[in-house]
């Protein structure tokens, strides 16, 4: 068996749950996170690699998780932009969805836009600097700072870290073209 296969087998045995937990920060639903990890493993090890260290391999897989997630977000956004050409628009989300998110961090992360969520996870969970987050997501540092500010404010409101949510913690949707209120 090639060294990279031994490394892959060891990493899956030892680090799979940590990888799934990391993916849950992006997609919230555990089944989606497991799919994300699986896709990242396939992308990472589809061809033989010269990787013998489990931690180095995990780093590759974490990067692939981020890439797969961002690719999925882009595909969904493209589909939403073109869905009206095929049939009625996407179904409206119920207002109760936002209200039912309790104090669980996973539920609070689900309230963030994909870009906000990616910025928050990369900055606060991966401990990347703002320039590193900007580079990873291929956006400007100013955009990263804005997504972090909006995401942090929304997380504080959802998790009630500053006491009861007030009018200044209203949910705001950030799009690629700018900021618009919800």
Short mmCIF file of C-alpha atoms in Angstrom, two decimals:
data_model
loop_
_atom_site.label_atom_id
_atom_site.label_comp_id
_atom_site.label_asym_id
_atom_site.label_seq_id
_atom_site.Cartn_x
_atom_site.Cartn_y
_atom_site.Cartn_z
CA UNK A 1 0.00 0.00 0.00
CA UNK A 2 1.37 3.43 -0.93
CA UNK A 3 2.40 5.77 1.90
CA UNK A 4 -0.29 8.28 0.99
CA UNK A 5 -2.96 5.59 1.36
CA UNK A 6 -1.69 4.69 4.82
CA UNK A 7 -1.75 8.38 5.71
CA UNK A 8 -5.28 8.74 4.35
CA UNK A 9 -6.50 5.68 6.27
CA UNK A 10 -4.88 6.91 9.48
CA UNK A 11 -6.24 10.42 9.04
CA UNK A 12 -9.79 9.15 8.44
CA UNK A 13 -9.58 6.91 11.51
CA UNK A 14 -8.05 9.53 13.80
CA UNK A 15 -9.30 12.88 12.49
CA UNK A 16 -12.62 12.21 10.72
CA UNK A 17 -14.76 13.51 13.58
CA UNK A 18 -12.67 16.70 13.81
CA UNK A 19 -13.01 17.22 10.05
CA UNK A 20 -16.78 16.72 10.22
CA UNK A 21 -16.99 19.17 13.14
CA UNK A 22 -14.99 21.70 11.10
CA UNK A 23 -17.28 21.21 8.09
CA UNK A 24 -20.32 21.69 10.39
CA UNK A 25 -19.12 25.25 10.97
CA UNK A 26 -19.74 25.93 7.29
CA UNK A 27 -22.89 23.94 6.54
CA UNK A 28 -24.45 23.42 10.01
CA UNK A 29 -26.28 20.16 9.09
CA UNK A 30 -24.19 17.10 10.04
CA UNK A 31 -25.19 15.08 6.97
CA UNK A 32 -24.16 17.95 4.71
CA UNK A 33 -20.92 18.25 6.67
CA UNK A 34 -20.18 14.56 6.17
CA UNK A 35 -20.83 14.97 2.44
CA UNK A 36 -18.54 18.00 2.42
CA UNK A 37 -15.75 16.03 4.14
CA UNK A 38 -16.22 13.12 1.73
CA UNK A 39 -16.02 15.42 -1.30
CA UNK A 40 -12.93 17.12 0.17
CA UNK A 41 -11.24 13.75 0.76
CA UNK A 42 -11.99 12.69 -2.80
CA UNK A 43 -10.62 15.96 -4.21
CA UNK A 44 -7.54 15.80 -2.00
CA UNK A 45 -6.65 12.15 -2.62
CA UNK A 46 -8.05 11.58 -6.12
CA UNK A 47 -4.47 11.28 -7.24
CA UNK A 48 -1.50 10.01 -5.25
CA UNK A 49 0.19 12.61 -3.05
CA UNK A 50 3.53 12.70 -1.34
CA UNK A 51 2.02 13.17 2.11
CA UNK A 52 3.12 11.01 5.01
CA UNK A 53 2.10 13.23 7.93
CA UNK A 54 -1.51 13.04 9.16
CA UNK A 55 -1.53 16.70 10.22
CA UNK A 56 -0.26 17.88 6.84
CA UNK A 57 -2.91 15.75 5.14
CA UNK A 58 -5.57 17.23 7.43
CA UNK A 59 -4.46 20.71 6.39
CA UNK A 60 -4.97 19.78 2.74
CA UNK A 61 -8.41 18.36 3.51
CA UNK A 62 -9.45 21.46 5.51
CA UNK A 63 -8.45 23.65 2.56
CA UNK A 64 -10.46 21.37 0.27
CA UNK A 65 -13.47 21.63 2.62
CA UNK A 66 -13.36 25.42 2.30
CA UNK A 67 -12.97 25.21 -1.48
CA UNK A 68 -15.80 22.69 -1.89
CA UNK A 69 -18.07 24.82 0.31
CA UNK A 70 -17.35 28.00 -1.63
CA UNK A 71 -17.86 26.15 -4.94
CA UNK A 72 -21.25 24.94 -3.70
CA UNK A 73 -22.21 28.48 -2.66
CA UNK A 74 -21.23 29.82 -6.08
CA UNK A 75 -23.23 27.09 -7.86
CA UNK A 76 -26.31 27.78 -5.72
CA UNK A 77 -26.00 31.52 -6.32
CA UNK A 78 -25.69 30.95 -10.09
CA UNK A 79 -28.70 28.64 -10.00
CA UNK A 80 -30.77 31.17 -8.04
CA UNK A 81 -29.89 33.84 -10.59
CA UNK A 82 -31.09 31.61 -13.43
CA UNK A 83 -33.89 29.64 -11.74
CA UNK A 84 -36.53 32.12 -12.86
CA UNK A 85 -35.81 31.05 -16.43
CA UNK A 86 -37.05 27.51 -15.69
CA UNK A 87 -39.90 27.85 -13.21
CA UNK A 88 -41.08 30.20 -10.46
CA UNK A 89 -38.47 31.57 -8.07
CA UNK A 90 -37.07 29.73 -5.10
CA UNK A 91 -39.51 29.07 -2.25
CA UNK A 92 -39.66 31.83 0.34
CA UNK A 93 -38.22 31.00 3.75
CA UNK A 94 -40.57 31.23 6.66
CA UNK A 95 -40.01 34.10 9.07
CA UNK A 96 -40.12 31.55 11.90
CA UNK A 97 -36.85 29.98 10.68
CA UNK A 98 -34.79 32.85 12.05
CA UNK A 99 -36.81 32.98 15.29
CA UNK A 100 -36.35 29.27 16.06
CA UNK A 101 -32.56 29.48 16.07
CA UNK A 102 -31.77 29.14 19.81
CA UNK A 103 -28.43 29.81 21.43
CA UNK A 104 -26.63 27.04 19.58
CA UNK A 105 -23.57 28.29 17.68
CA UNK A 106 -24.42 26.04 14.74
CA UNK A 107 -27.88 27.54 14.48
CA UNK A 108 -26.45 31.04 14.85
CA UNK A 109 -23.93 30.40 12.05
CA UNK A 110 -26.80 29.28 9.85
CA UNK A 111 -28.23 32.79 10.09
CA UNK A 112 -25.18 34.28 8.41
CA UNK A 113 -24.81 34.71 4.68
CA UNK A 114 -22.36 32.26 3.08
CA UNK A 115 -19.66 34.94 2.82
CA UNK A 116 -20.17 36.09 6.43
CA UNK A 117 -20.06 32.48 7.63
CA UNK A 118 -16.90 31.73 5.65
CA UNK A 119 -15.18 34.88 6.97
CA UNK A 120 -16.19 34.17 10.58
CA UNK A 121 -15.11 30.51 10.43
CA UNK A 122 -11.78 31.27 8.76
CA UNK A 123 -11.00 34.17 11.11
CA UNK A 124 -12.20 32.84 14.45
CA UNK A 125 -12.07 29.05 14.05
CA UNK A 126 -9.06 28.73 11.73
CA UNK A 127 -7.37 31.75 13.34
CA UNK A 128 -6.41 33.27 9.99
CA UNK A 129 -5.56 36.95 9.75
CA UNK A 130 -7.78 39.31 7.78
CA UNK A 131 -5.31 39.33 4.84
CA UNK A 132 -5.18 35.52 4.88
CA UNK A 133 -9.00 35.30 4.88
CA UNK A 134 -9.13 37.79 2.00
CA UNK A 135 -6.63 35.72 0.05
CA UNK A 136 -8.41 32.42 0.78
CA UNK A 137 -11.79 33.79 -0.32
CA UNK A 138 -10.37 35.98 -3.10
CA UNK A 139 -12.07 39.13 -1.86
CA UNK A 140 -10.70 42.44 -0.58
CA UNK A 141 -9.58 42.95 3.01
CA UNK A 142 -12.23 45.66 3.36
CA UNK A 143 -14.94 43.16 2.36
CA UNK A 144 -13.59 40.66 4.90
CA UNK A 145 -13.73 43.32 7.63
CA UNK A 146 -17.30 44.22 6.68
CA UNK A 147 -18.44 40.57 6.61
CA UNK A 148 -16.73 39.99 9.98
CA UNK A 149 -18.37 43.06 11.53
CA UNK A 150 -21.82 42.14 10.22
CA UNK A 151 -21.38 38.45 11.06
CA UNK A 152 -20.12 39.14 14.56
CA UNK A 153 -22.97 41.55 15.25
CA UNK A 154 -25.52 39.03 14.02
CA UNK A 155 -23.94 36.20 16.03
CA UNK A 156 -24.01 38.34 19.17
CA UNK A 157 -27.68 39.08 18.59
CA UNK A 158 -28.56 35.44 17.88
CA UNK A 159 -26.57 34.17 20.85
CA UNK A 160 -27.72 37.10 23.02
CA UNK A 161 -24.14 37.84 24.13
CA UNK A 162 -24.98 41.48 24.75
CA UNK A 163 -28.29 40.82 26.45
CA UNK A 164 -31.62 40.89 24.61
CA UNK A 165 -31.42 41.73 20.92
CA UNK A 166 -32.22 45.36 20.24
CA UNK A 167 -33.26 47.22 17.11
CA UNK A 168 -29.62 47.73 16.12
CA UNK A 169 -29.15 43.94 15.75
CA UNK A 170 -31.61 43.55 12.92
CA UNK A 171 -30.67 40.88 10.42
CA UNK A 172 -28.96 42.32 7.38
CA UNK A 173 -28.35 40.43 4.14
CA UNK A 174 -25.05 41.14 2.47
CA UNK A 175 -24.84 40.49 -1.23
CA UNK A 176 -21.90 40.63 -3.60
CA UNK A 177 -23.06 44.04 -4.82
CA UNK A 178 -23.42 45.66 -1.43
CA UNK A 179 -25.50 45.91 1.70
CA UNK A 180 -29.27 45.81 1.79
CA UNK A 181 -31.54 45.54 4.82
CA UNK A 182 -33.75 42.50 5.40
#
